Structure formats: structure tokens, C-alpha cells
Coordinates of C-alpha atoms in Angstrom, one line a residue:
M1 CA 70.1 83.1 121.4
V2 CA 73.8 82.9 121.9
K3 CA 74.8 85.7 124.2
K4 CA 78.6 86.1 123.7
V5 CA 80.9 85.6 120.7
L6 CA 84.6 85.8 120.9
V7 CA 86.5 86.3 117.6
I8 CA 90.2 85.2 118.0
I9 CA 93.1 85.8 115.7
P10 CA 95.3 82.8 116.6
P11 CA 99.1 82.9 116.8
L12 CA 101.1 83.7 114.9
T13 CA 100.8 86.5 112.3
Q14 CA 102.5 89.9 111.7
L15 CA 102.7 91.8 115.0
N16 CA 102.3 95.4 113.7
A17 CA 98.5 95.3 113.2
P18 CA 95.7 92.7 113.5
Y19 CA 95.2 90.3 110.5
A20 CA 92.3 91.8 108.4
A21 CA 89.7 89.0 108.9
G22 CA 89.3 89.4 112.6
P23 CA 88.1 93.1 112.5
F24 CA 85.9 92.3 109.5
L25 CA 84.1 89.4 111.4
A26 CA 83.8 91.5 114.6
G27 CA 82.4 94.5 112.6
F28 CA 79.9 92.3 110.8
L29 CA 78.6 90.8 114.0
R30 CA 78.4 94.1 115.8
E31 CA 76.5 95.6 112.9
H32 CA 73.9 92.8 113.6
R33 CA 73.8 93.7 117.3
V34 CA 75.7 90.6 118.4
D35 CA 77.8 90.9 121.5
A36 CA 81.1 90.2 119.8
K37 CA 84.6 90.7 121.3
L38 CA 87.8 90.6 119.4
V39 CA 91.2 89.3 120.7
D40 CA 94.4 89.2 118.8
A41 CA 96.0 86.2 120.4
S42 CA 98.9 86.5 118.0
L43 CA 99.9 89.8 119.6
E44 CA 99.1 88.6 123.1
L45 CA 101.4 85.5 122.7
A46 CA 104.2 87.7 121.3
L47 CA 104.0 90.1 124.3
R48 CA 104.2 87.1 126.7
V49 CA 107.1 85.6 124.8
F50 CA 109.1 88.9 124.6
S51 CA 108.9 89.6 128.3
R52 CA 111.5 89.5 131.1
R53 CA 109.6 86.7 132.9
T54 CA 109.7 84.4 129.9
L55 CA 113.2 85.3 128.9
E56 CA 114.4 84.3 132.4
Q57 CA 112.5 81.1 132.1
M58 CA 114.1 80.4 128.7
V59 CA 117.6 81.0 130.0
S60 CA 117.0 78.8 133.0
Q61 CA 115.8 76.0 130.7
L62 CA 118.7 76.5 128.3
A63 CA 121.2 76.0 131.1
G64 CA 120.3 72.3 131.1
S65 CA 120.6 72.0 127.3
S66 CA 122.9 69.6 125.5
A67 CA 126.2 70.7 124.2
R68 CA 124.9 70.5 120.6
T69 CA 122.1 73.0 121.4
M70 CA 124.5 75.3 123.2
K71 CA 126.7 75.4 120.1
K72 CA 124.0 77.1 118.1
A73 CA 125.1 80.7 117.7
A74 CA 121.8 82.3 118.7
V75 CA 121.4 80.0 121.7
G76 CA 125.0 80.6 122.9
N77 CA 124.6 84.3 122.4
L78 CA 121.4 84.5 124.6
V79 CA 122.9 82.5 127.4
K80 CA 126.2 84.5 127.4
N81 CA 124.3 87.8 127.4
A82 CA 121.4 86.7 129.5
D83 CA 121.6 89.7 132.0
R84 CA 121.7 92.3 129.2
Y85 CA 118.7 90.7 127.4
A86 CA 116.8 90.6 130.7
Q87 CA 117.5 94.3 131.2
T88 CA 116.6 95.4 127.7
I89 CA 113.8 93.1 126.4
E90 CA 110.9 95.1 127.8
P91 CA 112.3 98.5 127.0
V92 CA 113.0 97.4 123.4
V93 CA 109.4 96.1 123.0
M94 CA 108.1 99.4 124.3
F95 CA 110.3 101.2 121.8
L96 CA 108.9 99.1 119.0
Q97 CA 105.4 99.9 120.2
G98 CA 106.2 103.6 119.9
R99 CA 105.8 104.1 123.6
S100 CA 109.5 104.9 124.4
P101 CA 110.7 107.1 121.5
E102 CA 113.5 108.5 123.7
L103 CA 115.2 105.2 123.5
A104 CA 116.0 105.7 119.8
A105 CA 119.3 107.6 120.3
K106 CA 120.5 105.0 122.8
I107 CA 119.8 102.1 120.4
A108 CA 121.1 103.9 117.3
A109 CA 124.4 104.5 119.0
R110 CA 124.9 100.7 119.2
R111 CA 126.0 100.6 122.8
Y112 CA 122.7 99.5 124.4
L113 CA 121.7 96.3 122.8
P114 CA 123.5 92.9 122.9
E115 CA 124.4 92.1 119.3
G116 CA 124.1 88.5 118.2
P117 CA 124.4 86.6 114.9
R118 CA 121.7 88.6 113.2
F119 CA 123.9 91.7 113.4
Q120 CA 126.4 90.2 111.1
V121 CA 124.4 91.7 108.2
L122 CA 125.9 95.1 109.3
G123 CA 129.3 93.8 108.2
E124 CA 127.8 92.9 104.8
L125 CA 126.3 96.4 104.5
Q126 CA 129.6 98.0 105.4
R127 CA 131.4 96.1 102.7
A128 CA 128.7 96.9 100.2
H129 CA 128.5 100.6 100.8
G130 CA 132.2 101.2 101.7
A131 CA 131.4 103.4 104.7
R132 CA 132.9 103.2 108.2
D133 CA 129.4 103.3 109.7
P134 CA 127.6 100.3 108.1
L135 CA 124.3 102.1 108.2
M136 CA 125.5 105.4 106.7
G137 CA 124.6 104.3 103.2
V138 CA 121.2 103.1 104.3
F139 CA 119.8 105.8 106.7
T140 CA 120.4 109.5 106.7
P141 CA 121.7 111.2 109.9
E142 CA 118.1 112.5 110.5
E143 CA 116.6 108.9 110.3
K144 CA 117.6 108.0 113.9
E145 CA 114.3 106.4 114.7
R146 CA 114.3 104.2 111.6
R147 CA 117.9 103.2 112.3
A148 CA 117.0 102.3 115.8
R149 CA 114.0 100.3 114.7
Y150 CA 116.1 98.3 112.3
L151 CA 118.7 97.5 115.0
A152 CA 115.9 96.6 117.5
S153 CA 114.4 94.3 115.0
L154 CA 117.7 92.5 114.5
Y155 CA 117.8 92.1 118.3
V156 CA 114.3 90.5 118.3
D157 CA 115.3 88.2 115.5
D158 CA 118.2 87.0 117.5
L159 CA 115.8 86.1 120.3
V160 CA 113.5 84.3 117.9
D161 CA 116.5 82.3 116.6
A162 CA 117.4 81.3 120.1
I163 CA 113.9 80.2 120.9
N164 CA 113.7 78.2 117.7
G165 CA 117.1 76.6 118.3
G166 CA 116.8 75.8 121.9
I167 CA 113.3 76.1 123.3
D168 CA 110.7 75.3 120.6
G169 CA 111.6 74.5 117.0
K170 CA 108.0 75.3 116.0
F171 CA 108.5 79.0 116.8
F172 CA 109.1 81.7 114.2
L173 CA 108.3 85.5 114.4
S174 CA 105.1 85.4 112.4
R175 CA 104.2 81.7 112.2
Y176 CA 104.0 78.8 114.6
A177 CA 104.2 75.1 113.9
E178 CA 103.7 75.9 110.2
K179 CA 105.2 72.6 108.9
L180 CA 102.5 70.6 110.7
A181 CA 99.8 72.2 108.6
V182 CA 101.3 72.8 105.1
S183 CA 99.3 70.5 102.8
A184 CA 99.2 67.9 105.6
P185 CA 97.4 64.9 104.1
S186 CA 96.7 63.5 107.5
F187 CA 95.5 65.1 110.8
G188 CA 97.6 62.6 112.7
P189 CA 100.8 64.6 113.1
L190 CA 98.9 67.7 114.2
R191 CA 96.9 65.7 116.7
R192 CA 100.0 64.1 118.2
A193 CA 101.7 67.4 118.6
L194 CA 98.6 68.9 120.3
E195 CA 98.4 66.1 122.7
T196 CA 102.1 65.5 123.5
E197 CA 104.0 68.7 123.1
D198 CA 104.5 70.9 126.1
T199 CA 107.1 73.5 125.3
L200 CA 107.3 76.8 127.0
V201 CA 105.5 78.4 124.1
D202 CA 102.8 75.8 124.3
Q203 CA 102.4 76.6 127.9
L204 CA 102.0 80.3 127.1
I205 CA 99.3 79.5 124.6
D206 CA 97.4 77.4 127.1
E207 CA 97.8 80.2 129.7
L208 CA 96.5 82.8 127.2
A209 CA 93.5 80.6 126.2
G210 CA 92.6 80.4 129.9
V211 CA 92.8 84.2 130.3
M212 CA 90.6 84.7 127.2
Y213 CA 88.0 82.2 128.4
E214 CA 87.8 83.5 132.0
E215 CA 87.6 87.2 130.8
H216 CA 84.9 86.7 128.2
R217 CA 83.1 83.4 129.0
P218 CA 82.0 83.1 125.4
D219 CA 79.2 80.9 124.1
L220 CA 80.7 80.8 120.6
V221 CA 84.4 81.2 119.6
A222 CA 85.3 82.1 116.0
L223 CA 88.9 81.3 115.1
T224 CA 89.9 83.0 111.9
V225 CA 92.9 81.0 110.5
P226 CA 94.6 82.6 107.4
F227 CA 97.7 80.5 107.1
P228 CA 99.3 77.2 108.0
G229 CA 101.3 79.0 110.7
N230 CA 98.1 79.7 112.6
V231 CA 96.5 76.2 112.6
Y232 CA 98.4 74.7 115.5
G233 CA 97.9 77.8 117.6
A234 CA 94.2 77.9 116.8
L235 CA 93.7 74.2 117.7
R236 CA 95.8 74.6 120.8
I237 CA 93.5 77.4 121.9
S238 CA 90.3 75.6 121.0
R239 CA 91.6 72.5 122.9
A240 CA 92.1 74.5 126.1
I241 CA 88.7 76.3 125.8
K242 CA 86.9 73.0 125.2
K243 CA 88.4 71.7 128.5
L244 CA 87.7 74.9 130.5
S245 CA 84.1 75.1 129.3
N246 CA 83.4 71.3 129.6
G247 CA 82.5 71.4 125.9
R248 CA 79.8 74.0 126.4
T249 CA 81.5 76.7 124.3
R250 CA 80.9 76.1 120.6
I251 CA 84.0 76.6 118.3
A252 CA 84.0 77.6 114.6
L253 CA 87.2 77.4 112.5
G254 CA 87.3 79.5 109.3
G255 CA 89.5 81.7 107.2
G256 CA 92.0 81.4 104.4
Y257 CA 93.5 78.1 105.5
P258 CA 90.4 76.0 105.7
S259 CA 88.9 77.7 102.7
T260 CA 92.0 76.7 100.7
E261 CA 93.2 73.4 102.2
L262 CA 90.3 71.8 104.0
R263 CA 87.7 71.7 101.2
E264 CA 87.8 67.9 101.1
I265 CA 88.3 67.2 104.8
S266 CA 87.0 63.8 106.0
A267 CA 89.0 63.3 109.2
P268 CA 86.5 63.2 112.1
E269 CA 89.2 63.6 114.7
I270 CA 89.6 67.4 114.2
F271 CA 86.0 67.8 115.5
D272 CA 87.3 66.8 118.9
Y273 CA 88.8 70.4 118.9
V274 CA 86.2 72.4 116.9
D275 CA 82.5 72.1 116.1
Y276 CA 82.3 73.7 112.7
I277 CA 84.8 74.2 109.9
V278 CA 83.5 77.1 107.7
L279 CA 84.6 77.7 104.2
D280 CA 84.9 81.1 102.3
H281 CA 83.9 84.3 104.1
G282 CA 81.4 82.5 106.5
L283 CA 79.3 85.5 107.4
N284 CA 75.9 83.8 107.2
T285 CA 77.1 80.8 109.2
L286 CA 78.7 82.9 111.9
L287 CA 75.6 85.1 112.2
W288 CA 73.3 82.1 112.4
L289 CA 75.5 80.4 115.1
S290 CA 75.6 83.6 117.1
Q291 CA 71.8 83.9 117.0
H292 CA 70.7 80.2 117.5
D293 CA 71.7 78.0 120.3
D294 CA 71.2 74.7 118.5
P295 CA 74.3 72.5 118.8
D296 CA 73.0 69.7 116.6
G297 CA 71.1 71.8 114.0
T298 CA 72.4 72.5 110.5
R299 CA 69.6 74.5 109.0
G300 CA 71.3 77.9 109.0
L301 CA 74.8 76.7 108.1
C302 CA 76.5 77.6 104.8
R303 CA 79.5 75.8 103.3
T304 CA 80.2 74.3 106.6
F305 CA 81.7 70.9 107.7
V306 CA 80.3 69.3 110.9
R307 CA 80.6 65.8 112.5
K308 CA 77.5 63.7 112.7
N309 CA 77.5 60.1 114.0
R310 CA 81.3 60.0 113.8
K311 CA 81.4 61.1 110.2
V312 CA 82.2 64.4 108.6
I313 CA 79.3 65.9 106.5
F314 CA 79.2 69.1 104.4
V315 CA 76.3 71.5 104.6
E316 CA 76.1 73.6 101.5
G317 CA 73.2 75.6 102.8
R318 CA 71.7 78.8 101.5
P319 CA 73.8 81.2 99.3
C320 CA 76.5 82.8 101.4
G321 CA 76.0 86.3 100.1
R322 CA 79.6 87.4 99.4
K323 CA 78.4 91.0 98.7
K324 CA 77.8 91.3 102.4
L325 CA 81.5 91.5 102.9
L326 CA 81.7 94.7 100.9
H327 CA 79.2 96.4 103.1
V328 CA 81.0 95.6 106.3
T329 CA 83.1 98.2 108.1
P330 CA 85.7 96.4 110.2
S331 CA 85.8 97.1 113.9
C332 CA 89.0 97.1 116.0
A333 CA 87.1 97.9 119.2
G334 CA 89.0 96.3 122.1
L335 CA 92.3 96.4 120.3
Q336 CA 94.9 99.1 121.1
P337 CA 97.2 100.2 118.3
S338 CA 99.8 101.3 120.9
R339 CA 100.3 97.7 122.0
Y340 CA 101.4 96.4 118.5
I341 CA 105.0 95.8 117.7
S342 CA 106.4 97.6 114.7
M343 CA 109.3 95.8 113.1
A344 CA 111.8 96.7 110.3
E345 CA 113.9 93.6 109.7
V346 CA 115.2 95.1 106.5
P347 CA 116.2 98.7 106.1
N348 CA 114.4 99.0 102.8
P349 CA 111.2 101.0 103.6
M350 CA 109.1 99.2 100.9
H351 CA 110.1 95.8 102.2
S352 CA 109.1 96.8 105.7
M353 CA 105.6 97.8 104.8
W354 CA 104.2 94.5 105.9
S355 CA 105.7 94.6 109.4
E356 CA 106.2 98.3 110.2
G357 CA 103.5 100.5 111.6
W358 CA 99.8 100.0 112.2
W359 CA 97.6 99.7 109.1
N360 CA 93.8 99.9 109.1
K361 CA 92.8 97.2 106.7
L362 CA 89.9 97.4 104.2
V363 CA 88.8 95.6 101.0
L364 CA 88.0 97.5 97.9
A365 CA 86.7 94.5 95.9
H366 CA 86.0 90.9 96.6
G367 CA 88.0 88.6 94.3
C368 CA 90.2 89.4 91.3
Y369 CA 88.8 91.1 88.3
W370 CA 91.2 89.1 86.0
H371 CA 91.1 85.7 87.7
K372 CA 92.6 83.9 84.7
C373 CA 96.3 83.3 85.8
S374 CA 97.1 79.6 85.3
F375 CA 99.1 79.3 88.5
C376 CA 96.5 80.9 90.7
D377 CA 93.7 79.4 92.9
T378 CA 91.0 80.8 90.5
A379 CA 88.5 78.1 91.5
L380 CA 88.2 79.5 95.0
D381 CA 85.5 82.0 95.8
Y382 CA 87.8 84.7 97.2
I383 CA 89.7 84.9 93.9
G384 CA 87.3 83.7 91.2
Q385 CA 84.2 85.7 92.2
F386 CA 84.7 89.4 91.6
S387 CA 82.5 92.1 93.2
P388 CA 83.6 95.7 93.8
A389 CA 82.4 98.0 96.5
S390 CA 81.3 101.5 95.7
A391 CA 83.8 104.4 96.1
T392 CA 81.3 106.1 98.4
K393 CA 81.1 103.0 100.7
I394 CA 84.9 102.7 100.8
V395 CA 85.5 106.3 101.7
D396 CA 82.7 106.2 104.3
S397 CA 84.4 103.2 105.9
I398 CA 87.8 104.9 105.7
E399 CA 86.4 107.8 107.7
E400 CA 84.6 105.6 110.2
V401 CA 87.7 103.4 110.8
R402 CA 90.0 106.3 111.1
E403 CA 87.8 107.9 113.7
A404 CA 87.6 104.7 115.7
T405 CA 91.3 103.8 115.7
G406 CA 92.8 107.3 115.6
E407 CA 95.2 106.0 112.9
D408 CA 95.5 107.5 109.4
N409 CA 97.3 104.5 107.7
F410 CA 95.3 102.1 105.5
H411 CA 96.2 98.9 103.7
F412 CA 93.6 97.8 101.0
V413 CA 94.1 94.0 101.2
D414 CA 92.7 93.2 97.7
E415 CA 93.7 90.4 95.4
A416 CA 94.0 93.1 92.7
A417 CA 92.6 96.5 93.1
P418 CA 90.8 97.7 89.9
P419 CA 92.4 100.9 88.4
G420 CA 89.0 102.4 87.7
L421 CA 87.9 102.0 91.3
L422 CA 91.2 103.3 92.6
A423 CA 90.7 106.4 90.5
A424 CA 87.2 106.9 91.9
V425 CA 88.4 106.4 95.5
S426 CA 91.3 108.7 95.0
E427 CA 89.1 111.5 93.6
M428 CA 86.6 111.1 96.5
L429 CA 89.4 111.2 99.1
I430 CA 90.7 114.4 97.6
S431 CA 87.2 116.0 97.2
R432 CA 86.3 115.2 100.8
G433 CA 89.6 116.4 102.2
V434 CA 90.3 113.0 103.8
K435 CA 94.1 112.8 104.4
I436 CA 95.4 109.3 104.8
R437 CA 98.4 107.2 103.8
W438 CA 97.6 104.0 101.9
W439 CA 98.9 101.1 99.8
T440 CA 97.4 98.2 98.0
N441 CA 98.0 95.2 95.6
I442 CA 97.5 95.8 91.9
R443 CA 98.1 94.3 88.5
F444 CA 100.8 96.0 86.5
E445 CA 98.7 96.9 83.5
R446 CA 98.3 99.7 81.0
G447 CA 95.5 101.3 83.0
Y448 CA 98.0 102.7 85.4
T449 CA 99.0 105.8 83.5
H450 CA 101.0 108.8 84.8
E451 CA 97.8 110.7 85.4
L452 CA 96.3 107.9 87.5
A453 CA 99.5 107.4 89.4
R454 CA 99.7 111.2 90.2
L455 CA 96.1 111.1 91.3
M456 CA 96.7 108.2 93.6
A457 CA 99.7 109.9 95.1
R458 CA 97.8 113.1 95.8
S459 CA 95.2 111.0 97.6
G460 CA 97.8 109.5 99.9
C461 CA 99.1 106.4 98.1
V462 CA 102.6 105.6 99.2
A463 CA 103.2 102.1 97.7
V464 CA 101.8 99.4 95.5
T465 CA 102.6 95.7 95.2
G466 CA 101.9 93.5 92.2
G467 CA 102.8 90.2 90.5
M468 CA 105.2 89.9 87.7
E469 CA 105.8 86.1 88.2
G470 CA 108.0 84.9 85.3
V471 CA 108.8 88.5 84.2
T472 CA 109.6 87.8 80.5
D473 CA 106.9 88.1 77.9
R474 CA 107.1 84.4 77.0
L475 CA 106.4 83.4 80.6
L476 CA 103.8 86.1 81.2
K477 CA 101.9 84.6 78.2
L478 CA 102.5 81.1 79.4
V479 CA 100.8 81.7 82.7
N480 CA 98.1 83.8 81.1
K481 CA 99.0 86.9 83.2
G482 CA 97.1 89.2 80.8
I483 CA 99.8 91.8 80.8
T484 CA 103.1 92.3 78.8
L485 CA 106.5 93.3 80.1
A486 CA 106.0 96.7 78.4
D487 CA 102.8 97.2 80.3
A488 CA 104.5 96.4 83.6
V489 CA 107.5 98.6 83.0
K490 CA 105.3 101.6 82.0
A491 CA 103.1 101.1 85.1
M492 CA 106.1 100.9 87.4
E493 CA 107.6 104.0 85.8
A494 CA 104.3 105.9 86.3
F495 CA 104.3 105.0 90.0
S496 CA 107.9 105.7 90.6
R497 CA 107.7 109.1 89.0
A498 CA 104.7 109.9 91.2
G499 CA 106.7 109.0 94.3
I500 CA 104.9 105.7 94.9
M501 CA 107.1 102.8 96.0
V502 CA 106.7 99.5 94.0
H503 CA 107.2 95.9 95.2
A504 CA 107.0 93.0 92.7
Y505 CA 106.1 89.4 93.5
L506 CA 108.3 87.2 91.3
M507 CA 108.2 83.4 90.6
Y508 CA 110.7 80.8 89.5
G509 CA 110.4 77.1 88.8
I510 CA 107.3 77.7 86.6
P511 CA 106.7 74.6 84.4
G512 CA 108.2 75.4 81.1
Q513 CA 110.6 78.0 82.5
T514 CA 114.1 77.5 81.0
V515 CA 117.5 78.6 82.3
Q516 CA 117.6 81.3 79.7
D517 CA 114.1 82.5 80.9
T518 CA 115.4 82.7 84.5
V519 CA 118.6 84.6 83.7
D520 CA 116.7 87.0 81.5
A521 CA 114.2 87.6 84.3
L522 CA 116.9 88.4 86.7
E523 CA 118.5 90.9 84.3
I524 CA 115.2 92.6 83.7
V525 CA 114.6 92.9 87.5
R526 CA 118.1 94.2 88.0
R527 CA 117.5 97.0 85.4
L528 CA 114.2 97.9 87.1
F529 CA 116.0 98.3 90.4
V530 CA 118.7 100.4 88.7
R531 CA 116.1 102.7 87.1
G532 CA 114.4 103.1 90.5
Y533 CA 111.1 101.6 89.2
L534 CA 111.3 98.7 91.7
K535 CA 112.1 99.4 95.3
S536 CA 111.6 95.9 96.6
A537 CA 110.8 92.4 95.3
Y538 CA 110.6 88.7 96.4
W539 CA 111.2 85.5 94.4
H540 CA 108.8 82.7 95.3
R541 CA 109.2 79.1 94.3
F542 CA 106.3 77.9 92.0
A543 CA 103.9 75.6 93.8
L544 CA 101.2 73.6 91.9
T545 CA 97.9 74.0 93.8
A546 CA 94.7 71.9 93.6
H547 CA 92.5 74.9 92.7
S548 CA 94.5 76.3 89.8
P549 CA 94.0 75.9 86.0
M550 CA 97.5 74.4 85.7
Y551 CA 96.5 71.5 88.0
R552 CA 93.3 70.9 85.9
N553 CA 95.4 70.7 82.7
P554 CA 98.9 69.5 83.5
G555 CA 99.6 68.1 80.1
K556 CA 99.4 71.6 78.6
F557 CA 102.4 72.6 80.8
G558 CA 104.4 69.5 80.4
I559 CA 104.1 68.2 84.0
R560 CA 103.0 64.9 85.5
V561 CA 101.0 65.1 88.7
H562 CA 101.9 62.6 91.5
R563 CA 99.4 60.2 92.9
S564 CA 97.5 61.9 95.8
K565 CA 98.7 61.1 99.3
F566 CA 95.5 62.7 100.7
R567 CA 94.4 61.0 104.0
G568 CA 91.4 63.1 104.9
F569 CA 92.8 66.4 106.1
A570 CA 94.5 69.1 104.0
R571 CA 94.9 69.2 100.3
N572 CA 96.4 72.1 98.4
E573 CA 100.0 71.9 97.2
I574 CA 100.3 69.1 94.7
A575 CA 103.6 67.2 94.0
F576 CA 104.5 66.9 90.3
D577 CA 107.4 66.1 88.0
E578 CA 108.6 68.2 85.1
P579 CA 110.4 65.7 82.8
R580 CA 112.0 68.5 80.7
G581 CA 112.6 70.9 83.6
C582 CA 115.9 72.5 84.5
D583 CA 117.8 72.8 87.9
H584 CA 115.4 75.2 89.6
E585 CA 117.1 74.6 93.0
M586 CA 120.4 76.0 91.8
L587 CA 118.7 78.8 90.0
G588 CA 116.5 79.7 93.0
A589 CA 119.6 80.1 95.2
G590 CA 121.0 82.6 92.8
L591 CA 117.8 84.5 92.4
R592 CA 117.3 84.8 96.2
A593 CA 120.9 86.0 96.7
A594 CA 120.5 88.6 94.0
I595 CA 117.2 89.9 95.2
Y596 CA 118.5 90.0 98.8
N597 CA 121.3 92.3 97.7
F598 CA 119.1 94.4 95.4
V599 CA 116.7 95.1 98.3
H600 CA 119.7 96.2 100.4
G601 CA 120.9 98.5 97.6
S602 CA 123.9 96.4 96.6
G603 CA 125.0 94.2 93.8
L604 CA 123.2 96.2 91.2
D605 CA 126.3 96.4 89.0
F606 CA 126.9 92.6 89.0
D607 CA 126.6 90.6 85.8
A608 CA 123.5 88.3 86.0
Q609 CA 125.6 85.2 85.6
A610 CA 127.6 86.0 88.7
W611 CA 124.8 85.1 91.1
F612 CA 124.6 81.4 90.0
S613 CA 126.8 78.6 91.2
G614 CA 126.3 76.6 87.9
D615 CA 126.9 77.5 84.3
V616 CA 124.2 79.7 82.9
P617 CA 124.0 81.7 79.6
K618 CA 124.2 85.4 79.3
P619 CA 121.0 87.4 79.4
N620 CA 119.4 87.7 76.0
I621 CA 116.9 90.5 76.2
G622 CA 118.2 93.5 74.4
A623 CA 117.0 96.9 75.4
L624 CA 114.0 97.5 77.6
D625 CA 111.4 100.1 76.6
F626 CA 111.7 102.7 79.3
S627 CA 110.1 105.4 77.2

């Protein structure tokens, strides 16, 4: 019987709340009477980085840097204002944690913080809004705390840029060493970095791993790795714990990244760092490992890679029981909401939902009820296998989690929340008198009527996000989105009139997308911002993935898939050619510039053609049905 399990969220993720998988795994194990502890190593690393001690170490290190490094604006700014940063860094972190609200007036007055290159955006805002105070058109006089949070976030971003430019090029605010893990065909570059790099941030991760090990002395470590930007941090931690425990601590790696990118792994070297690589939700495997001390056994494993006789083998095992996930109430025991860092890098309140404030995270349904979009990873379990929880179980969990954390804000982290289930949950929240604020991801479809939007708003819904991808009807049909533009517009209108903010995920570079399609999409999005139906949006570049219908049928979309460079490690994003494609690079630059301005409330009166550096046609969409 394994006595102690340590669930770790590795660096780096968003800093305002723990990534959802960690509390779910901890809650599941605790419900089965396993002694499970949860540590958010992402937060712990950030608190070490953004401290006076580390800042002084950074400045000392930068003093010996090359002239080329010192010419970088953020690096030069930090060195020049080193004393001011040393005096302000810890008070600013406390303010962003909500522990020093009295600092808001001081920060908002713009005489307290050193202002580096990131503050240049204030000049852009001043020109856009025509006010002497650049933030006058963004925040009301009463929004002093929000104004201060925005300025403090720019201050942190300046520090991040200085670290990236002069201390460790792997470091970003919510990801670390991401490039080493993005569709990495070979494990070699990651292994070399793990064994040779020793930056100040690397040292902090090693130090943190030692603290976690000494405090908990775990028999089993579960590293939940959602993104490429967590992989290096996870393996750095596992490397340190392996050494400290002389190999006695067993280590399991799971989460979104291995479940997406490591499904064909054959590189035995990674098992020098971990003992198990678990695919999909991994609950059965984790429970078995926590209850059986059998390092060489595989009987209880499910969808798990292990190394045997220097070769990687895959254990399919018994059914993994995805419905178990729907009956788990996440547990944040051991985590303190008051230690999390709430950022607002953009003044747009919808755009800041991901980084500002603590959000308790729950799942309404496993998978996507549509799961037919041609660009999506529909072959993967977490998308293609749909199972909803009951409204009763969801609201029971809401009440339990709220009681445990003392926080009323909830984020339902679904692939696409079903409208019928949202209606049932909303009605039950109202009938029980449960008062919360919540948001979730949806599909912009006709089921979201004015009545449903008002019901959701009454139950506490403040925002929704959803995919519009190519935007135009032709492209929505091409990617088999299952909605029309009219459906999306009517859903957005219903939400906006109910006081619910809306964010849209957009996509460019879709195979078959023309210049005209792209210009039309931008004009449609502009009109949605003008009408107030959209509060925020983001344009992603299309990526062909190995688990999508588009990859399985490239000829249908006019693309040629490149020969695989797979060398036994990660495989997800697939290189391809589009012989009849247009200049998506030029178009993407214009789209990003436009959406950046729209999110900041400017540029909404510009002609769509003005955003592009090359010649593009006028929009050809006619009137939109806003009725």
C-alpha cells in the first residue's frame, strides 16, 4: 500500500488559480481515502521569481552581461531602475494577491512603479481615446483598483521581458521552455536541456523540488501536464525528486500534453525521469498506483506507457471509466486562494477572465456533444467521448467547493457546455438560492435564446466563450462547425442583451480559406464589436493535428501532408503544404493588429482593408441579420 501521493501542477500555468486537473486528481484520490497532497508548483515558482531576493540576484547577474544583452529595452530598464524594482516587487505581488488593497491609489497615480517598455501601450491608448489621461477612456474614476491592477500587470510583464531577454530565454509568464516540447519529434533536445542548463530559474525549480520532497516525502508523485509549457518544468522536478529519493519515489506523468502528443511514444530515455506516462484522465491508473506498491507490475494500469527491458510498452488495461470524472468533486485543500496572483494585462474585462481573480473549476460534461469539427482533435477521448453530469451533482459540487475555498467564482472548463444542461444548472442554482459568478465555453448555436441567456444571467453567468473559427458561412460549413453565422450572431445578441460578456475564438489560415474569406471575416467581427455583441476575441493560426478529421482526409481540403519527422517522442502538429493557398502570414499580421485594437476599444471605424500591408479586396458580405 503506497502511503503518500503528491499531486503537482508543474510550472508554468496561469497564476490566478490552480489548473483544473490538479484539484480533480486530488479530490478523486481523497474520495478513495488516499493520503494525497496537492502542490501548485507553478505558483510557487512564480512567487520565488517575483521576490526581492531573486530580483537582486538577477540584477547582479545582468551586471556582467554583454553589451548586446544590455541593449535590450527591458533588460536595460531593469538594471537602470534596480533599486526601485527591489523596493516595489514584493508590495506589488501582495497587491496582485489582494492582500494590500491600500496600494491601489498609489499605483493608480503612476508615481510609485518604475515604468518600462510595456507602458508604451499607454501612449497608444492616449492617441486612440484622445484624452490627456491615457486610461480615462478605459476605466471610470471609480475603477481605481482595476486601473492599478492593469498598471501592476504591465510592471510584472516588464520583469518577465527582462528575465527572458537577459536571464533565461525559456521563461514566459505562463509557460516555461515551451519550444522544447511543441510537437518535438525527438526527446533529445529536452534531455540535453535538462542535463546541461542551469539558469537562475532552473535553480529555483530544483530548489522548489527539494522543498516539496522534504516536506511531503511522497511514495508516488503525479505530475499533471496540460501544455507544452509545463513539460520541461515537470521533468526538471521529476529529475530532482528521483535524485533526492534515490529512485524510490515513483513518478507518473499525465494530463493534456501526453494525452495529445505522446500517444505514440517509443523513446525509452524519458523513463529515466518518470516511471509511467498515463493517457487520458488516468483515474484508474492513479488509484491503482496509490494502492499497490508494485514497481514492476502492470496489472492495474490503464492506457499507460512503461519501460520494460529498455523498451517502451503500452498497457491498454481495463476500461478507464471516464464517467468517474463526472462524479469527482475537486479538492483544493492545501492551496490558499490569497496567495494567487491576479493579473490584468489588458484593460478589457472579458480578455482578463483567464488571468484575473480566483476561479473554482468544475466540469459539466466530459467531451464535446458535437465532436465533428474537421480541425479538432475529435479522435481523442477528452473531446470525442461525450458524457454529461447531472445538474444535481453539479450544483452539489458547486456548494461543496464554495464551502471549502470560501470563493464564489466558478469556471466550468468544458469543451462545449450543452445548452440544455446549462438551463438545468441555472434553474437549480436559482431554486436553491446559490449565488455565484460563473462562465464557461459554449457553441454559438440556436439553442441559446434570449430566454436561456436571461436565465443564465440570473443564475450568475457573467461571460461565455466560443469558437467561430473561419466566421463566414462558407468556412463554417467547410470545417463542419454545425452552426451558421446567423446562429452565432443571434446567440451573441442574446448574451449581450442579458449582460453576459462574449469572447470568440477565431481562426485564420484554414485550408481553402481565401483572401476574400479573410477580409469578410474581419469585417463581420468588426461589426460584432461595434454592436457590442463581442467584447473580446483572439485570432489563432490554423494548425493541422494528427487527431483531426482534416489530417485523416487531407485531399478533401486541398493539402499535402509532409513526410513525418517523428523520432519516438511527441507527435501532434503536422506540417503540410496548401498548393492553392494564399499569403496567410501577411493576412495574419493584419488580423492580429485589428483584434488587438478592437479589444482595446479602438480602430472600430477603420476600413477592413486598412489593417493589411498587402493588397486585399473590399469586404463582400452585405448586411448582417441583427434582428
